[in-house]
Amino acid sequence: MDINNVNNNIASLNSSSDYQLNKANGSSKVQDTSSDFLHLTINDYNQKRDELSESLQSFNTGIAITKVAENGLNKQEEILNNIQEKLNSLDENTQNKNEIKNDLNKELMNFKEEAFQTKYQRENLIALDDYEENLAVTISTKEAYHSIDKPNTPQIANSLAQEFSRNDFNNEDALNLTKEQVALAQKEIQGYKDQFNDLGGKLESSARDSISTQVELSKLNMQNLKKGEEINFGQEMNDFSKTNVTANMGYLAASQANIMQEQSVRLLSK
């Protein structure tokens, strides 16, 4: 067999295979502009999924912080309610109304203790000290940014303690002024509760949006897999076929060379 015939066969096979491969690769293109998600590669999809998961984790952390803070503020509110009730219980039959101050100061100590016990992962939420680094509760993700200043509720107890100390409860005007200061403190605590409640609501809304986006992303990814848009089958077939064609050409050349060698050996042996 002429070696030139082998080369011609290989060239012919290579030319034919390129035509078929290009045809297969060109016919595999499918376009769908209904969503940006439809054009995500596997790596892009995984990255987007991880980003959404991280955001959801941040939102969950923020929601937990708001719940812990609200719980601490609720307990402080109960303490202020107890103080106001004790002040309201003073009447004309009370001989020395200033004797109640010791009980009120104990309540204020409980108020301050609750402030420093309200923590999330060892971080104060409703109290600030001289070494406090985070002065705000901040939840930041690629999708949303939420932040509120931390309240320093121990200052409320300090202000009330000064009010109790300088006012004579046996004097009706001074007693009423003290009651008004306690009422203002109650409103202040309620305002902090509203802030944390509002933050928690925004975080829950953002978390729901993140979950919806993840679900939609997952659905679209499944659609892409079914339609063959996620995996470029034309490219896969092209790469796979080229590898096999190259290997087959090598096998063909080797087999033809072996035939030629065998024929040469036979001729020489004669």
Tab-separated table of C-alpha atoms in Angstrom:
chain	number	residue	atom	x	y	z
A	1	MET	CA	0.000	0.000	0.000
A	2	ASP	CA	1.336	3.419	-0.942
A	3	ILE	CA	2.078	5.654	2.031
A	4	ASN	CA	0.724	8.601	0.057
A	5	ASN	CA	-2.676	6.934	0.071
A	6	VAL	CA	-2.518	6.837	3.882
A	7	ASN	CA	-1.853	10.573	4.056
A	8	ASN	CA	-4.610	11.298	1.556
A	9	ASN	CA	-7.086	9.200	3.557
A	10	ILE	CA	-6.172	10.997	6.767
A	11	ALA	CA	-6.488	14.437	5.136
A	12	SER	CA	-9.844	13.479	3.677
A	13	LEU	CA	-11.054	12.195	7.038
A	14	ASN	CA	-9.852	15.322	8.831
A	15	SER	CA	-11.606	17.624	6.339
A	16	SER	CA	-14.849	15.699	6.619
A	17	SER	CA	-14.761	15.636	10.417
A	18	ASP	CA	-14.170	19.396	10.658
A	19	TYR	CA	-17.219	20.048	8.491
A	20	GLN	CA	-19.425	17.806	10.633
A	21	LEU	CA	-18.086	19.212	13.895
A	22	ASN	CA	-18.578	22.816	12.848
A	23	LYS	CA	-22.090	21.975	11.735
A	24	ALA	CA	-22.895	20.343	15.067
A	25	ASN	CA	-21.387	23.205	17.016
A	26	GLY	CA	-23.278	25.844	15.041
A	27	SER	CA	-26.650	24.143	15.377
A	28	SER	CA	-26.378	23.882	19.144
A	29	LYS	CA	-26.729	27.599	19.908
A	30	VAL	CA	-29.957	28.469	21.717
A	31	GLN	CA	-30.766	32.017	22.767
A	32	ASP	CA	-33.206	33.050	25.473
A	33	THR	CA	-33.199	36.610	26.812
A	34	SER	CA	-36.053	36.142	29.272
A	35	SER	CA	-33.724	36.405	32.267
A	36	ASP	CA	-30.097	37.134	33.074
A	37	PHE	CA	-30.075	33.909	35.051
A	38	LEU	CA	-30.554	31.963	31.840
A	39	HIS	CA	-27.056	32.907	30.735
A	40	LEU	CA	-25.269	31.913	33.938
A	41	THR	CA	-22.492	29.404	33.617
A	42	ILE	CA	-22.076	26.750	36.279
A	43	ASN	CA	-19.446	28.852	38.063
A	44	ASP	CA	-21.596	31.983	37.803
A	45	TYR	CA	-24.575	30.094	39.167
A	46	ASN	CA	-22.574	28.740	42.111
A	47	GLN	CA	-21.181	32.195	42.861
A	48	LYS	CA	-24.627	33.807	42.751
A	49	ARG	CA	-26.063	31.052	44.924
A	50	ASP	CA	-23.268	31.491	47.500
A	51	GLU	CA	-23.771	35.268	47.549
A	52	LEU	CA	-27.485	34.838	48.223
A	53	SER	CA	-26.774	32.300	50.964
A	54	GLU	CA	-24.317	34.664	52.643
A	55	SER	CA	-26.849	37.505	52.447
A	56	LEU	CA	-29.552	35.325	53.959
A	57	GLN	CA	-27.221	34.371	56.798
A	58	SER	CA	-26.507	38.061	57.456
A	59	PHE	CA	-30.227	38.850	57.462
A	60	ASN	CA	-30.890	36.002	59.905
A	61	THR	CA	-28.140	37.303	62.177
A	62	GLY	CA	-29.646	40.787	62.053
A	63	ILE	CA	-33.120	39.483	62.867
A	64	ALA	CA	-31.721	37.569	65.842
A	65	ILE	CA	-30.017	40.748	67.087
A	66	THR	CA	-33.241	42.743	66.889
A	67	LYS	CA	-35.166	40.059	68.801
A	68	VAL	CA	-32.562	39.912	71.565
A	69	ALA	CA	-32.514	43.710	71.838
A	70	GLU	CA	-36.311	43.934	71.936
A	71	ASN	CA	-36.433	41.300	74.665
A	72	GLY	CA	-33.977	43.295	76.794
A	73	LEU	CA	-35.908	46.510	76.214
A	74	ASN	CA	-39.144	44.780	77.193
A	75	LYS	CA	-37.617	43.789	80.527
A	76	GLN	CA	-36.397	47.337	81.082
A	77	GLU	CA	-39.866	48.598	80.262
A	78	GLU	CA	-41.328	46.290	82.915
A	79	ILE	CA	-38.879	47.699	85.470
A	80	LEU	CA	-39.925	51.260	84.646
A	81	ASN	CA	-43.566	50.223	84.930
A	82	ASN	CA	-42.841	48.854	88.408
A	83	ILE	CA	-41.158	52.130	89.380
A	84	GLN	CA	-44.125	54.148	88.123
A	85	GLU	CA	-46.577	51.924	90.006
A	86	LYS	CA	-44.641	52.376	93.244
A	87	LEU	CA	-44.633	56.146	92.780
A	88	ASN	CA	-48.370	56.124	92.072
A	89	SER	CA	-48.948	54.070	95.214
A	90	LEU	CA	-47.738	56.958	97.387
A	91	ASP	CA	-50.672	58.809	98.914
A	92	GLU	CA	-51.606	60.992	101.866
A	93	ASN	CA	-51.436	58.025	104.231
A	94	THR	CA	-47.733	57.485	103.479
A	95	GLN	CA	-45.853	59.112	106.370
A	96	ASN	CA	-42.430	59.430	104.756
A	97	LYS	CA	-42.595	59.039	101.009
A	98	ASN	CA	-38.818	59.256	100.653
A	99	GLU	CA	-38.479	55.817	102.228
A	100	ILE	CA	-39.475	54.316	98.874
A	101	LYS	CA	-36.295	55.634	97.257
A	102	ASN	CA	-34.275	52.589	98.317
A	103	ASP	CA	-36.689	50.292	96.478
A	104	LEU	CA	-36.633	52.530	93.416
A	105	ASN	CA	-32.823	52.548	93.335
A	106	LYS	CA	-32.820	48.750	93.471
A	107	GLU	CA	-35.112	48.749	90.473
A	108	LEU	CA	-32.687	51.053	88.656
A	109	MET	CA	-29.815	48.687	89.424
A	110	ASN	CA	-31.825	45.867	87.836
A	111	PHE	CA	-32.483	48.166	84.884
A	112	LYS	CA	-28.745	48.768	84.326
A	113	GLU	CA	-27.910	45.098	84.853
A	114	GLU	CA	-30.417	44.137	82.175
A	115	ALA	CA	-28.803	46.629	79.801
A	116	PHE	CA	-25.375	44.998	80.084
A	117	GLN	CA	-26.782	41.474	79.988
A	118	THR	CA	-28.502	42.087	76.665
A	119	LYS	CA	-25.826	40.835	74.296
A	120	TYR	CA	-25.464	38.978	71.047
A	121	GLN	CA	-22.256	36.978	70.762
A	122	ARG	CA	-20.751	39.022	73.605
A	123	GLU	CA	-21.638	42.311	71.937
A	124	ASN	CA	-23.698	44.872	73.846
A	125	LEU	CA	-26.889	45.823	72.059
A	126	ILE	CA	-28.556	48.417	74.312
A	127	ALA	CA	-25.595	49.650	76.347
A	128	LEU	CA	-22.354	51.448	75.537
A	129	ASP	CA	-19.180	51.498	77.603
A	130	ASP	CA	-15.849	53.273	77.281
A	131	TYR	CA	-14.393	50.397	75.270
A	132	GLU	CA	-17.304	49.956	72.886
A	133	GLU	CA	-16.143	49.637	69.272
A	134	ASN	CA	-19.438	49.105	67.476
A	135	LEU	CA	-21.690	52.090	68.060
A	136	ALA	CA	-24.342	50.895	65.632
A	137	VAL	CA	-26.129	47.722	64.619
A	138	THR	CA	-25.281	47.323	60.941
A	139	ILE	CA	-26.381	44.635	58.492
A	140	SER	CA	-24.721	45.055	55.103
A	141	THR	CA	-25.044	42.774	52.063
A	142	LYS	CA	-24.853	43.195	48.282
A	143	GLU	CA	-28.646	43.489	48.197
A	144	ALA	CA	-29.335	45.784	51.141
A	145	TYR	CA	-27.847	47.980	53.874
A	146	HIS	CA	-29.508	48.576	57.247
A	147	SER	CA	-28.145	50.372	60.283
A	148	ILE	CA	-29.346	51.965	63.540
A	149	ASP	CA	-27.435	53.554	66.390
A	150	LYS	CA	-27.214	51.498	69.555
A	151	PRO	CA	-29.097	53.031	72.492
A	152	ASN	CA	-27.225	53.633	75.735
A	153	THR	CA	-30.033	52.780	78.140
A	154	PRO	CA	-27.915	52.841	81.353
A	155	GLN	CA	-27.922	56.629	80.986
A	156	ILE	CA	-31.671	56.509	81.574
A	157	ALA	CA	-31.081	54.818	84.929
A	158	ASN	CA	-28.395	57.350	85.840
A	159	SER	CA	-30.690	60.280	85.045
A	160	LEU	CA	-33.547	58.812	87.059
A	161	ALA	CA	-31.247	58.076	89.997
A	162	GLN	CA	-30.253	61.758	90.088
A	163	GLU	CA	-33.921	62.735	89.862
A	164	PHE	CA	-34.816	60.511	92.803
A	165	SER	CA	-31.920	61.863	94.841
A	166	ARG	CA	-32.660	65.573	94.495
A	167	ASN	CA	-36.467	65.478	94.680
A	168	ASP	CA	-38.368	65.395	97.936
A	169	PHE	CA	-41.220	62.950	97.436
A	170	ASN	CA	-43.073	64.484	100.341
A	171	ASN	CA	-43.463	67.542	98.149
A	172	GLU	CA	-46.323	66.932	95.732
A	173	ASP	CA	-44.850	69.024	92.907
A	174	ALA	CA	-41.488	67.295	93.170
A	175	LEU	CA	-43.197	63.896	93.226
A	176	ASN	CA	-45.204	64.708	90.115
A	177	LEU	CA	-42.052	65.913	88.375
A	178	THR	CA	-40.402	62.575	89.178
A	179	LYS	CA	-43.382	60.706	87.745
A	180	GLU	CA	-43.107	62.765	84.562
A	181	GLN	CA	-39.420	61.881	84.230
A	182	VAL	CA	-40.221	58.180	84.583
A	183	ALA	CA	-42.942	58.543	81.930
A	184	LEU	CA	-40.409	60.166	79.567
A	185	ALA	CA	-38.032	57.271	80.211
A	186	GLN	CA	-40.824	54.835	79.315
A	187	LYS	CA	-41.401	56.671	76.040
A	188	GLU	CA	-37.678	56.596	75.291
A	189	ILE	CA	-37.546	52.848	75.792
A	190	GLN	CA	-40.627	52.453	73.604
A	191	GLY	CA	-38.902	54.487	70.901
A	192	TYR	CA	-35.894	52.157	70.976
A	193	LYS	CA	-38.208	49.169	70.760
A	194	ASP	CA	-39.880	50.674	67.704
A	195	GLN	CA	-36.488	51.216	66.034
A	196	PHE	CA	-35.423	47.607	66.540
A	197	ASN	CA	-38.846	46.376	65.511
A	198	ASP	CA	-38.675	48.456	62.314
A	199	LEU	CA	-35.169	47.147	61.589
A	200	GLY	CA	-36.321	43.581	62.159
A	201	GLY	CA	-39.230	44.090	59.748
A	202	LYS	CA	-36.921	45.426	57.034
A	203	LEU	CA	-34.510	42.529	57.517
A	204	GLU	CA	-37.329	39.993	57.325
A	205	SER	CA	-38.519	41.594	54.093
A	206	SER	CA	-35.006	41.515	52.634
A	207	ALA	CA	-34.609	37.901	53.760
A	208	ARG	CA	-37.849	36.927	52.021
A	209	ASP	CA	-36.634	38.618	48.837
A	210	SER	CA	-33.342	36.744	49.091
A	211	ILE	CA	-35.149	33.422	49.534
A	212	SER	CA	-37.414	34.183	46.567
A	213	THR	CA	-34.398	35.022	44.430
A	214	GLN	CA	-32.704	31.765	45.430
A	215	VAL	CA	-35.815	29.782	44.553
A	216	GLU	CA	-36.131	31.554	41.204
A	217	LEU	CA	-32.436	31.024	40.501
A	218	SER	CA	-32.769	27.327	41.266
A	219	LYS	CA	-35.824	26.968	39.015
A	220	LEU	CA	-34.164	28.758	36.125
A	221	ASN	CA	-31.039	26.685	36.541
A	222	MET	CA	-33.114	23.515	36.283
A	223	GLN	CA	-34.789	24.893	33.167
A	224	ASN	CA	-31.394	25.651	31.677
A	225	LEU	CA	-30.245	22.114	32.295
A	226	LYS	CA	-33.364	20.722	30.654
A	227	LYS	CA	-33.020	22.997	27.626
A	228	GLY	CA	-29.315	22.361	27.289
A	229	GLU	CA	-28.446	26.026	27.790
A	230	GLU	CA	-26.434	25.538	30.936
A	231	ILE	CA	-24.196	22.963	29.235
A	232	ASN	CA	-23.000	23.871	25.751
A	233	PHE	CA	-23.623	20.514	24.136
A	234	GLY	CA	-22.251	21.716	20.788
A	235	GLN	CA	-18.961	22.613	22.398
A	236	GLU	CA	-18.940	19.388	24.411
A	237	MET	CA	-19.644	17.322	21.280
A	238	ASN	CA	-17.037	19.265	19.347
A	239	ASP	CA	-14.316	18.654	21.940
A	240	PHE	CA	-15.332	15.041	22.422
A	241	SER	CA	-15.471	14.307	18.685
A	242	LYS	CA	-12.170	15.995	17.924
A	243	THR	CA	-10.469	13.856	20.518
A	244	ASN	CA	-11.979	10.690	19.135
A	245	VAL	CA	-11.340	11.617	15.506
A	246	THR	CA	-7.701	12.382	16.242
A	247	ALA	CA	-7.346	9.076	18.038
A	248	ASN	CA	-9.044	7.201	15.183
A	249	MET	CA	-6.769	8.857	12.635
A	250	GLY	CA	-3.797	7.696	14.657
A	251	TYR	CA	-5.168	4.167	14.823
A	252	LEU	CA	-5.814	4.220	11.056
A	253	ALA	CA	-2.307	5.418	10.247
A	254	ALA	CA	-0.770	2.862	12.605
A	255	SER	CA	-2.808	0.000	11.187
A	256	GLN	CA	-1.980	0.960	7.597
A	257	ALA	CA	1.703	1.251	8.483
A	258	ASN	CA	1.579	-2.177	10.083
A	259	ILE	CA	-0.006	-3.595	6.943
A	260	MET	CA	2.714	-2.034	4.812
A	261	GLN	CA	5.435	-3.350	7.128
A	262	GLU	CA	3.919	-6.829	7.077
A	263	GLN	CA	3.783	-6.778	3.282
A	264	SER	CA	7.425	-5.603	3.111
A	265	VAL	CA	8.494	-8.433	5.405
A	266	ARG	CA	6.686	-10.919	3.187
A	267	LEU	CA	8.371	-9.535	0.068
A	268	LEU	CA	11.785	-9.684	1.651
A	269	SER	CA	11.245	-13.216	2.875
A	270	LYS	CA	10.543	-14.462	-0.605
